[in-house]
Coordinates of C-alpha atoms and ligand atoms in Angstrom, one line a residue:
X1 CA 4.0 27.0 1.8
X2 CA 2.4 26.1 -1.3
X3 CA 2.5 22.2 -1.9
X4 CA 3.6 21.0 -5.2
X5 CA 2.7 17.5 -6.4
X6 CA 3.7 15.6 -9.6
X7 CA 0.1 15.1 -11.5
X8 CA 0.5 12.0 -13.6
X9 CA -2.6 13.2 -15.4
X10 CA -0.8 16.5 -16.6
X11 CA 2.8 14.8 -16.2
X12 CA 4.0 17.8 -14.5
X13 CA 4.6 19.5 -11.1
X14 CA 1.6 21.6 -9.9
X15 CA 0.6 23.7 -7.1
X16 CA -1.9 21.9 -4.7
X17 CA -5.4 23.8 -4.7
X18 CA -8.3 21.5 -3.0
X19 CA -11.5 21.9 -4.1
X20 CA -12.9 23.4 -0.6
X21 CA -9.8 23.8 1.5
X22 CA -8.8 23.2 3.7
X23 CA -10.5 19.9 3.4
X24 CA -8.9 17.4 1.5
X25 CA -10.6 14.3 -0.3
X26 CA -7.9 11.5 -0.7
X27 CA -8.5 7.8 -2.0
X28 CA -6.0 5.5 -2.0
X29 CA -6.2 1.9 -3.4
X30 CA -6.0 -0.5 -1.1
X31 CA -5.1 -4.2 -0.6
X32 CA -6.6 -7.4 -2.5
X33 CA -6.5 -9.5 0.7
X34 CA -6.1 -13.1 -0.9
X35 CA -2.8 -13.3 1.1
X36 CA -0.3 -11.6 2.6
X37 CA 0.8 -8.3 1.4
X38 CA 4.3 -7.8 0.3
X39 CA 6.8 -5.3 1.3
X40 CA 6.7 -3.5 -2.2
X41 CA 2.8 -2.7 -1.3
X42 CA 3.8 -1.5 2.0
X43 CA 6.2 0.9 -0.1
X44 CA 3.1 2.1 -1.8
X45 CA 1.2 2.5 1.6
X46 CA 4.2 4.7 3.3
X47 CA 4.1 6.8 0.7
X48 CA 0.8 7.6 1.0
X49 CA 1.0 7.9 4.9
X50 CA 4.0 10.6 4.1
X51 CA 1.5 12.7 1.8
X52 CA -1.2 12.5 4.3
X53 CA 1.3 13.5 7.1
X54 CA 2.4 16.3 5.0
X55 CA -1.0 17.8 4.2
X56 CA -1.6 17.6 7.7
X57 CA 1.4 19.2 8.4
X58 CA 0.1 22.5 5.8
X59 CA -2.9 22.8 7.7
X60 CA -5.2 20.8 5.4
X61 CA -7.9 18.1 7.0
X62 CA -7.6 15.2 5.0
X63 CA -10.4 12.7 4.9
X64 CA -9.0 9.5 3.7
X65 CA -11.0 6.8 2.1
X66 CA -9.0 3.1 1.3
X67 CA -11.0 0.0 -0.3
X68 CA -10.3 -3.4 0.4
X69 CA -10.4 -5.3 -2.7
X70 CA -12.0 -8.8 -1.4
X71 CA -14.0 -9.8 -4.5
X72 CA -13.4 -9.4 -8.1
X73 CA -9.7 -9.0 -8.5
X74 CA -9.0 -11.4 -11.3
X75 CA -5.5 -13.2 -11.9
X76 CA -5.1 -11.6 -15.3
X77 CA -5.7 -7.7 -15.6
X78 CA -7.7 -8.6 -19.0
X79 CA -10.8 -9.9 -17.4
X80 CA -9.8 -13.1 -17.8
X81 CA -8.4 -15.9 -15.1
X82 CA -10.1 -16.8 -11.9
X83 CA -10.9 -14.2 -8.6
X84 CA -7.7 -14.0 -6.7
X85 CA -10.2 -14.6 -3.6
X86 CA -11.2 -18.1 -5.2
X87 CA -7.7 -18.9 -5.4
X88 CA -6.8 -17.8 -1.9
X89 CA -9.6 -20.0 -0.9
X90 CA -8.5 -23.3 -2.5
X91 CA -4.9 -22.9 -1.5
X92 CA -5.2 -22.8 2.0
X93 CA -8.9 -24.9 2.4
X94 CA -11.0 -22.1 3.5
X95 CA -13.6 -20.2 2.6
X96 CA -13.1 -16.9 0.3
X97 CA -14.7 -14.8 3.1
X98 CA -12.3 -16.5 6.0
X99 CA -9.5 -15.7 3.5
X100 CA -10.7 -12.1 3.2
X101 CA -10.9 -11.7 7.1
X102 CA -7.6 -13.5 7.8
X103 CA -5.7 -11.2 5.4
X104 CA -7.6 -8.1 6.0
X105 CA -6.7 -8.3 9.9
X106 CA -3.2 -9.4 8.7
X107 CA -2.8 -6.1 6.6
X108 CA -4.1 -3.7 9.4
X109 CA -1.6 -5.2 11.9
X110 CA 0.8 -4.8 9.8
X111 CA 0.3 -1.4 9.4
X112 CA -0.2 -0.4 12.7
X113 CA 3.4 -1.8 13.0
X114 CA 4.8 0.3 10.3
X115 CA 2.7 3.5 11.7
X116 CA 0.9 4.0 8.6
X117 CA -2.1 6.3 10.1
X118 CA -5.6 4.1 9.6
X119 CA -7.7 5.7 6.9
X120 CA -11.0 7.5 8.2
X121 CA -13.1 5.5 6.4
X122 CA -11.9 1.5 4.9
X123 CA -14.8 0.2 3.0
X124 CA -15.0 -3.4 1.7
X125 CA -15.9 -4.1 -1.7
X126 CA -18.5 -6.9 -0.8
X127 CA -20.1 -4.2 1.3
X128 CA -20.8 -2.1 -1.2
X129 CA -22.8 -4.2 -3.9
X130 CA -25.8 -1.6 -3.8
X131 CA -23.6 1.4 -4.8
X132 CA -21.8 -0.8 -7.5
X133 CA -24.8 -2.1 -9.1
X134 CA -26.2 1.5 -9.1
X135 CA -23.1 3.1 -11.0
X136 CA -23.3 0.1 -13.4
X137 CA -26.8 0.8 -14.2
X138 CA -26.0 4.4 -14.7
X139 CA -23.5 3.4 -17.0
X140 CA -25.9 1.2 -19.1
X141 CA -28.5 4.0 -19.4
X142 CA -25.8 6.1 -21.0
X143 CA -25.2 3.6 -23.6
X144 CA -21.3 2.9 -22.2
X145 CA -21.9 -0.7 -21.7
X146 CA -22.4 -4.2 -23.6
X147 CA -23.0 -7.9 -22.8
X148 CA -21.0 -10.8 -23.8
X149 CA -21.7 -14.7 -22.4
X150 CA -19.2 -14.0 -19.5
X151 CA -20.1 -10.2 -18.5
X152 CA -21.0 -6.8 -18.9
X153 CA -18.4 -4.6 -20.6
X154 CA -17.5 -0.8 -21.0
X155 CA -17.2 0.2 -24.8
X156 CA -14.0 2.3 -24.1
X157 CA -14.2 3.4 -27.7
X158 CA -17.4 5.5 -26.3
X159 CA -15.6 7.3 -23.7
X160 CA -13.6 10.2 -25.8
X161 CA -10.5 10.7 -23.3
X162 CA -10.2 7.0 -22.6
X163 CA -6.3 6.6 -21.7
X164 CA -5.7 10.3 -20.8
X165 CA -3.9 9.2 -17.7
X166 CA -1.3 7.1 -19.4
X167 CA -1.2 9.4 -22.3
X168 CA -2.0 6.9 -24.9
X169 CA -0.5 3.9 -23.4
X170 CA -3.6 2.6 -21.7
X171 CA -4.3 -0.8 -21.5
X172 CA -1.1 -1.5 -23.5
X173 CA -0.5 -4.6 -21.4
X174 CA -3.9 -5.7 -21.9
X175 CA -3.6 -5.5 -25.5
X176 CA -0.5 -7.4 -25.5
X177 CA -2.2 -10.2 -24.4
X178 CA -4.1 -13.2 -25.8
X179 CA -7.5 -12.5 -25.7
X180 CA -9.9 -15.4 -24.9
X181 CA -12.7 -13.4 -24.9
X182 CA -13.4 -12.7 -28.7
X183 CA -16.7 -11.0 -28.0
X184 CA -14.9 -8.2 -27.0
X185 CA -15.3 -5.1 -29.6
X186 CA -11.4 -3.8 -28.2
X187 CA -9.3 -5.2 -26.1
X188 CA -9.0 -2.5 -24.0
X189 CA -13.0 -2.8 -23.0
X190 CA -13.1 -4.4 -19.5
X191 CA -16.0 -5.9 -17.7
X192 CA -17.8 -4.3 -14.8
X193 CA -20.1 -7.1 -14.0
X194 CA -18.7 -10.4 -14.5
X195 CA -21.5 -13.8 -14.7
X196 CA -20.9 -16.9 -12.6
X197 CA -19.8 -19.8 -14.6
X198 CA -22.7 -21.7 -15.3
X199 CA -21.0 -24.8 -14.0
X200 CA -19.0 -23.4 -11.2
X201 CA -20.5 -22.5 -7.8
X202 CA -19.1 -19.6 -6.9
X203 CA -18.4 -18.5 -3.2
X204 CA -18.9 -15.1 -3.5
X205 CA -21.8 -14.0 -6.1
X206 CA -25.0 -11.5 -6.1
X207 CA -28.3 -11.1 -8.0
X208 CA -28.0 -8.4 -10.4
X209 CA -30.3 -6.7 -13.2
X210 CA -27.8 -9.0 -15.4
X211 CA -28.1 -11.9 -13.7
X212 CA -25.9 -13.7 -11.0
X213 CA -22.6 -12.6 -10.6
X214 CA -20.0 -10.0 -9.1
X215 CA -18.5 -6.8 -9.9
X216 CA -15.1 -6.1 -11.5
X217 CA -12.1 -4.9 -9.9
X218 CA -12.4 -1.2 -11.2
X219 CA -16.1 -0.6 -10.4
X220 CA -15.9 -0.9 -6.6
X221 CA -13.1 1.8 -7.1
X222 CA -15.2 4.3 -8.9
X223 CA -18.5 3.4 -6.6
X224 CA -16.9 3.5 -3.4
X225 CA -14.5 6.8 -3.9
X226 CA -17.6 8.8 -4.9
X227 CA -19.8 7.7 -2.4
X228 CA -17.2 8.8 0.2
X229 CA -15.7 11.7 -1.4
X230 CA -18.3 13.2 -4.0
X231 CA -18.3 12.8 -7.8
X232 CA -15.2 15.0 -7.9
X233 CA -12.2 14.9 -5.3
X234 CA -9.0 15.8 -4.9
X235 CA -6.5 13.4 -4.7
X236 CA -6.4 9.6 -5.8
X237 CA -3.2 7.3 -5.3
X238 CA -1.7 3.8 -5.9
X239 CA 1.2 2.6 -7.5
X240 CA 2.6 2.9 -10.9
X241 CA 1.2 -0.2 -11.8
X242 CA -2.3 1.1 -11.7
X243 CA -1.9 4.0 -14.0
X244 CA -2.2 1.9 -17.4
X245 CA -5.5 -0.1 -16.5
X246 CA -6.9 0.2 -13.1
X247 CA -6.7 4.0 -12.8
X248 CA -7.6 4.4 -16.7
X249 CA -10.5 2.4 -16.0
X250 CA -11.8 4.1 -13.0
X251 CA -11.7 7.7 -14.9
X252 CA -13.8 6.0 -17.9
X253 CA -16.2 4.6 -15.2
X254 CA -16.8 7.8 -13.3
X255 CA -16.6 10.4 -15.6
X256 CA -18.7 8.4 -18.1
X257 CA -21.1 8.3 -15.7
X258 CA -21.3 11.8 -14.0
X259 CA -19.9 14.0 -17.1
X260 CA -17.4 15.7 -14.3
X261 CA -13.9 15.4 -13.6
X262 CA -13.2 12.7 -11.2
X263 CA -10.0 13.6 -9.8
X264 CA -7.8 16.7 -9.7
X265 CA -4.1 15.2 -8.4
X266 CA -3.1 11.5 -9.7
X267 CA -0.2 10.6 -7.8
X268 CA 1.7 7.7 -8.3
X269 CA 4.7 5.4 -6.4
X270 CA 7.4 3.8 -8.0
X271 CA 8.2 0.1 -7.0
X272 CA 10.3 -1.5 -4.7
X273 CA 12.4 -3.6 -6.8
X274 CA 14.4 -6.7 -6.5
X275 CA 17.1 -8.2 -8.9
X276 CA 14.2 -10.1 -10.5
X277 CA 12.5 -6.7 -11.0
X278 CA 9.4 -5.3 -9.4
X279 CA 8.8 -7.1 -6.2
X280 CA 5.5 -9.1 -6.8
X281 CA 3.8 -12.0 -5.5
X282 CA 4.1 -14.1 -8.5
X283 CA 7.7 -13.4 -9.1
X284 CA 9.4 -14.9 -6.2
X285 CA 6.6 -14.3 -3.4
X286 CA 7.9 -11.0 -2.2
X287 CA 9.3 -10.3 1.5
X288 CA 6.8 -10.0 4.0
X289 CA 6.9 -8.8 7.4
X290 CA 6.7 -11.7 9.4
X291 CA 10.2 -12.4 7.3
X292 CA 11.3 -9.0 8.2
X293 CA 11.0 -9.3 11.8
X294 CA 12.2 -13.0 11.8
X295 CA 15.4 -11.1 10.9
X296 CA 15.7 -8.9 13.1
X297 CA 14.7 -6.2 11.8
X298 CA 12.3 -3.4 13.2
X299 CA 9.0 -2.4 11.2
X300 CA 10.5 1.2 11.4
X301 CA 14.0 0.0 9.9
X302 CA 11.3 -0.6 6.4
X303 CA 9.7 2.7 7.0
X304 CA 13.1 4.6 7.2
X305 CA 14.2 2.8 4.1
X306 CA 11.3 3.7 2.3
X307 CA 12.1 7.2 2.9
X308 CA 15.6 7.1 1.4
X309 CA 14.2 7.2 -2.0
X310 CA 12.0 10.0 -3.6
X311 CA 8.5 8.2 -4.2
X312 CA 8.6 8.7 -7.8
X313 CA 12.2 6.7 -8.1
X314 CA 12.3 3.1 -7.9
X315 CA 14.1 1.5 -4.6
X316 CA 15.9 -1.3 -4.4
X317 CA 15.2 -3.6 -1.8
X318 CA 18.1 -6.3 -0.6
X319 CA 18.7 -7.4 2.9
X320 CA 22.1 -5.5 3.0
X321 CA 20.5 -2.0 2.0
X322 CA 17.7 -3.0 4.9
X323 CA 20.7 -3.2 7.1
X324 CA 22.4 0.0 6.3
X325 CA 19.0 1.6 6.8
X326 CA 18.8 0.3 10.2
X327 CA 21.9 1.4 11.3
X328 CA 21.0 4.8 10.1
X329 CA 18.2 5.0 12.1
X330 CA 19.6 3.5 15.0
X331 CA 22.5 6.3 14.7
X332 CA 19.9 9.1 13.9
X333 CA 18.1 7.7 17.2
X334 CA 20.8 8.0 19.3
X335 CA 21.3 11.3 18.5
X336 CA 17.7 12.6 18.9
X337 CA 17.6 10.7 22.2
X338 CA 20.6 12.3 23.6
X339 CA 18.6 15.6 23.6
X340 CA 15.7 14.6 25.6
X341 CA 15.2 16.8 28.1
X342 CA 16.9 19.8 26.6
X343 CA 15.5 23.2 27.4
X344 CA 12.7 24.0 25.0
X345 CA 13.9 26.0 22.0
X346 CA 12.2 27.2 18.6
X347 CA 13.9 24.9 16.0
X348 CA 16.6 26.6 13.9
X349 CA 14.8 28.4 11.1
X350 CA 16.9 27.3 8.2
X351 CA 16.6 23.8 8.8
X352 CA 13.0 24.0 9.6
X353 CA 12.4 25.8 6.5
X354 CA 14.3 23.5 4.5
X355 CA 12.8 20.7 5.7
X356 CA 9.5 21.5 5.4
X357 CA 10.1 23.1 1.7
X358 CA 11.5 19.6 0.6
X359 CA 8.2 18.0 1.8
X360 CA 6.3 20.7 -0.3
X361 CA 8.2 20.1 -2.8
X362 CA 6.4 16.9 -4.1
X363 CA 7.3 15.2 -0.9
X364 CA 10.7 15.2 -1.1
X365 CA 11.6 12.6 1.8
X366 CA 15.3 11.9 1.3
X367 CA 16.1 15.6 0.9
X368 CA 13.9 16.4 4.3
X369 CA 15.9 13.5 5.8
X370 CA 18.8 14.8 4.9
X371 CA 17.9 18.2 6.7
X372 CA 17.0 16.1 9.8
X373 CA 20.5 14.6 9.8
X374 CA 22.2 17.5 9.4
X375 CA 20.8 19.8 11.8
X376 CA 20.9 16.8 14.5
X377 CA 24.7 16.8 14.0
X378 CA 25.2 20.7 14.6
X379 CA 26.6 20.4 18.0
X380 CA 27.0 24.2 17.9
X381 CA 23.1 24.6 17.6
X382 CA 21.4 24.7 21.3
X383 CA 20.1 21.3 22.0
X384 CA 16.7 22.3 22.4
X385 CA 16.3 23.5 19.2
X386 CA 17.6 20.4 17.6
X387 CA 15.2 18.7 19.6
X388 CA 12.3 20.3 18.2
X389 CA 13.7 19.7 14.9
X390 CA 13.5 16.1 15.7
X391 CA 10.0 16.5 17.2
X392 CA 8.7 18.4 14.1
X393 CA 10.5 15.5 11.6
X394 CA 8.7 12.6 13.7
X395 CA 5.6 14.3 13.0
X396 CA 6.1 13.0 9.4
X397 CA 8.3 10.1 9.6
X398 CA 7.4 8.7 12.9
X399 CA 10.5 6.7 13.1
X400 CA 10.3 5.8 16.8
X401 CA 13.6 8.2 16.9
X402 CA 12.4 9.7 20.7
X403 CA 10.7 6.5 21.8
X404 CA 12.5 3.6 23.9
X405 CA 14.1 1.0 22.3
X406 CA 11.2 -1.1 20.7
X407 CA 11.3 -4.5 22.6
X408 CA 11.6 -7.4 20.6
X409 CA 8.8 -8.9 18.4
X410 CA 8.6 -11.9 20.7
X411 CA 8.3 -11.6 24.3
X412 CA 11.3 -12.2 26.8
X413 CA 10.1 -15.7 27.4
X414 CA 9.8 -16.9 23.8
X415 CA 12.7 -14.9 23.2
X416 CA 14.9 -16.8 25.6
X417 CA 13.7 -20.0 24.6
X418 CA 14.5 -19.0 20.7
X419 CA 17.9 -18.2 21.5
X420 CA 18.2 -21.4 23.5
X421 CA 17.2 -23.2 20.6
X422 CA 19.8 -21.1 18.2
X423 CA 22.5 -22.0 20.7
X424 CA 21.6 -26.0 20.3
X425 CA 21.3 -25.9 17.1
X426 CA 24.9 -24.1 16.9
X427 CA 26.3 -26.7 19.3
X428 CA 24.8 -29.6 16.8
X429 CA 22.8 -30.6 20.2
X430 CA 20.0 -31.8 18.2
X431 CA 18.1 -33.6 20.9
X432 CA 17.7 -30.3 22.8
X433 CA 17.2 -28.2 19.8
X434 CA 14.0 -30.4 18.8
X435 CA 12.6 -30.4 22.4
X436 CA 12.9 -26.4 22.2
X437 CA 11.5 -26.4 18.3
X438 CA 8.2 -28.4 19.9
X439 CA 8.5 -26.3 22.7
X440 CA 8.2 -22.9 20.4
X441 CA 5.8 -24.5 18.1
X442 CA 3.3 -25.1 20.8
X443 CA 3.7 -21.5 22.0
X444 CA 2.7 -20.6 18.3
X445 CA 5.9 -19.9 17.0
X446 CA 7.6 -21.9 13.9
X447 CA 11.3 -22.1 13.8
X448 CA 13.3 -22.8 10.8
X449 CA 16.6 -23.0 9.2
X450 CA 18.5 -20.6 6.6
X451 CA 21.8 -20.1 5.1
X452 CA 21.9 -17.1 7.6
X453 CA 20.7 -19.1 10.4
X454 CA 17.8 -20.0 12.5
X455 CA 14.9 -17.9 12.2
X456 CA 11.0 -17.7 13.5
X457 CA 7.9 -16.9 12.4
X458 CA 4.1 -17.3 14.0
X459 CA 2.8 -20.6 13.1
Ligands
AMP501 P1 -2.4 -5.0 -4.4 O1 -2.9 -5.7 -3.2 O2 -1.7 -6.1 -5.7 O3 -4.0 -4.5 -5.6 O4 -1.3 -3.8 -4.6 C1 -1.4 -2.9 -3.5 C2 -1.1 -1.7 -3.7 O5 0.9 -2.0 -3.8 C3 -1.3 -1.2 -5.1 O6 -1.7 0.3 -4.9 C4 -0.1 -1.5 -5.9 O7 0.3 -0.6 -7.2 C5 1.5 -1.5 -4.8 N1 2.6 -2.5 -5.5 C6 2.5 -3.5 -5.7 N2 3.8 -4.0 -5.9 C7 4.6 -3.1 -5.2 C8 5.8 -2.8 -5.4 N3 6.8 -3.9 -6.1 N4 6.5 -1.5 -5.0 C9 5.4 -0.6 -4.8 N5 4.3 -0.9 -4.7 C10 3.6 -2.0 -5.3
ZN502 ZN1 -8.3 0.9 -7.1

């Protein structure tokens, strides 16, 4: 079955033909580890996980590289503002290095809970300084860079295809911003190396041929993707917000340096949105996994929710819509589990073909999910063939459909204490609830009250 992907670069669906089949080089932009990732971020990682599993289902061998941005991502995309790591460090009174470790670990734990397969290579920007400096030197030799008082900038007018990914809309958000570095020749020019400010001691800084400082955010992805996947590779992914600036600049850097096409297929996932717009750390914080679990949802309910929309469509997030996904997953699981132990039979050919064809058609998860539902409901089909279909679906969806009920994220003892606390609150027995609150806190669980009642989080 030929895979078809919508390629942002050509703005159409294309047959997928990797450079050296069955191998596929896949790079996905990873988290900036200055705080917890929110469910919007995880929507993108789940879409990328689906892509990887569909590649494997179709006989490809994906080599997946993901970066960890632990330096250089500034609060403003236009090379202004503070490094997000320094912001996180000040906020929590920990070193930037400790913040990076803490939130990398939290990210990896969330990914495990969401059944996002780990990349083959997870690479940190701070561990790839020589590669980034070498790439900057290469660009410098080719005359792409110029120096200002605060850093080394890429002259976008020197790269003839600048903005091809965004179709002329490149760097529009940056252009619209008031620039505070008047030395930039064009608003779309961007920093590849920033100098440490003279009056401030940065926690993360390195020597370089141009002076002490730190790499820009975009250069890390160019340097690390090419290190592990070669100067031209197959697929690069991220959220749609990366199209006009981050990925546009990655192309300018990589193709500027090598003179070769950087990436063949660019795939971008649409946003998870709330009624305030894109779920974001800045706009209201975004919901994280702790809150999801504190409200009694399994991470797999959210995984199911993500598959209810095509990755190129915006997906709404409300607690009510998540509740519907939870109910749907539970129902699907009941149907699938009722088939366990049925005699082995091949999947019904029609459903098997439809399921795979939907996924091959630009990862149409909602349609594939609909095929699964339809097949499991068909009581006239042999249970064994429906079971085989459920097993096939689990290879890509991995929703725990055939497994035991997930235990509560709390241990039985803590769950009991929490229930006692909740009951005491409801009965307004505050002496007891205060004692239980402290008891739980001593055991690492912080309880709090919301409009929907008592909730908990890990302290
Ligand atoms: P960041 O940690 O900000 O670099 O973001 C990590 C990934 O999450 C990137 O691929 C973003 O494009 C993606 N992302 C951020 N916000 C959302 C959202 N609301 N919905 C879907 N993806 C998002
Ligand atoms: Zn990136």
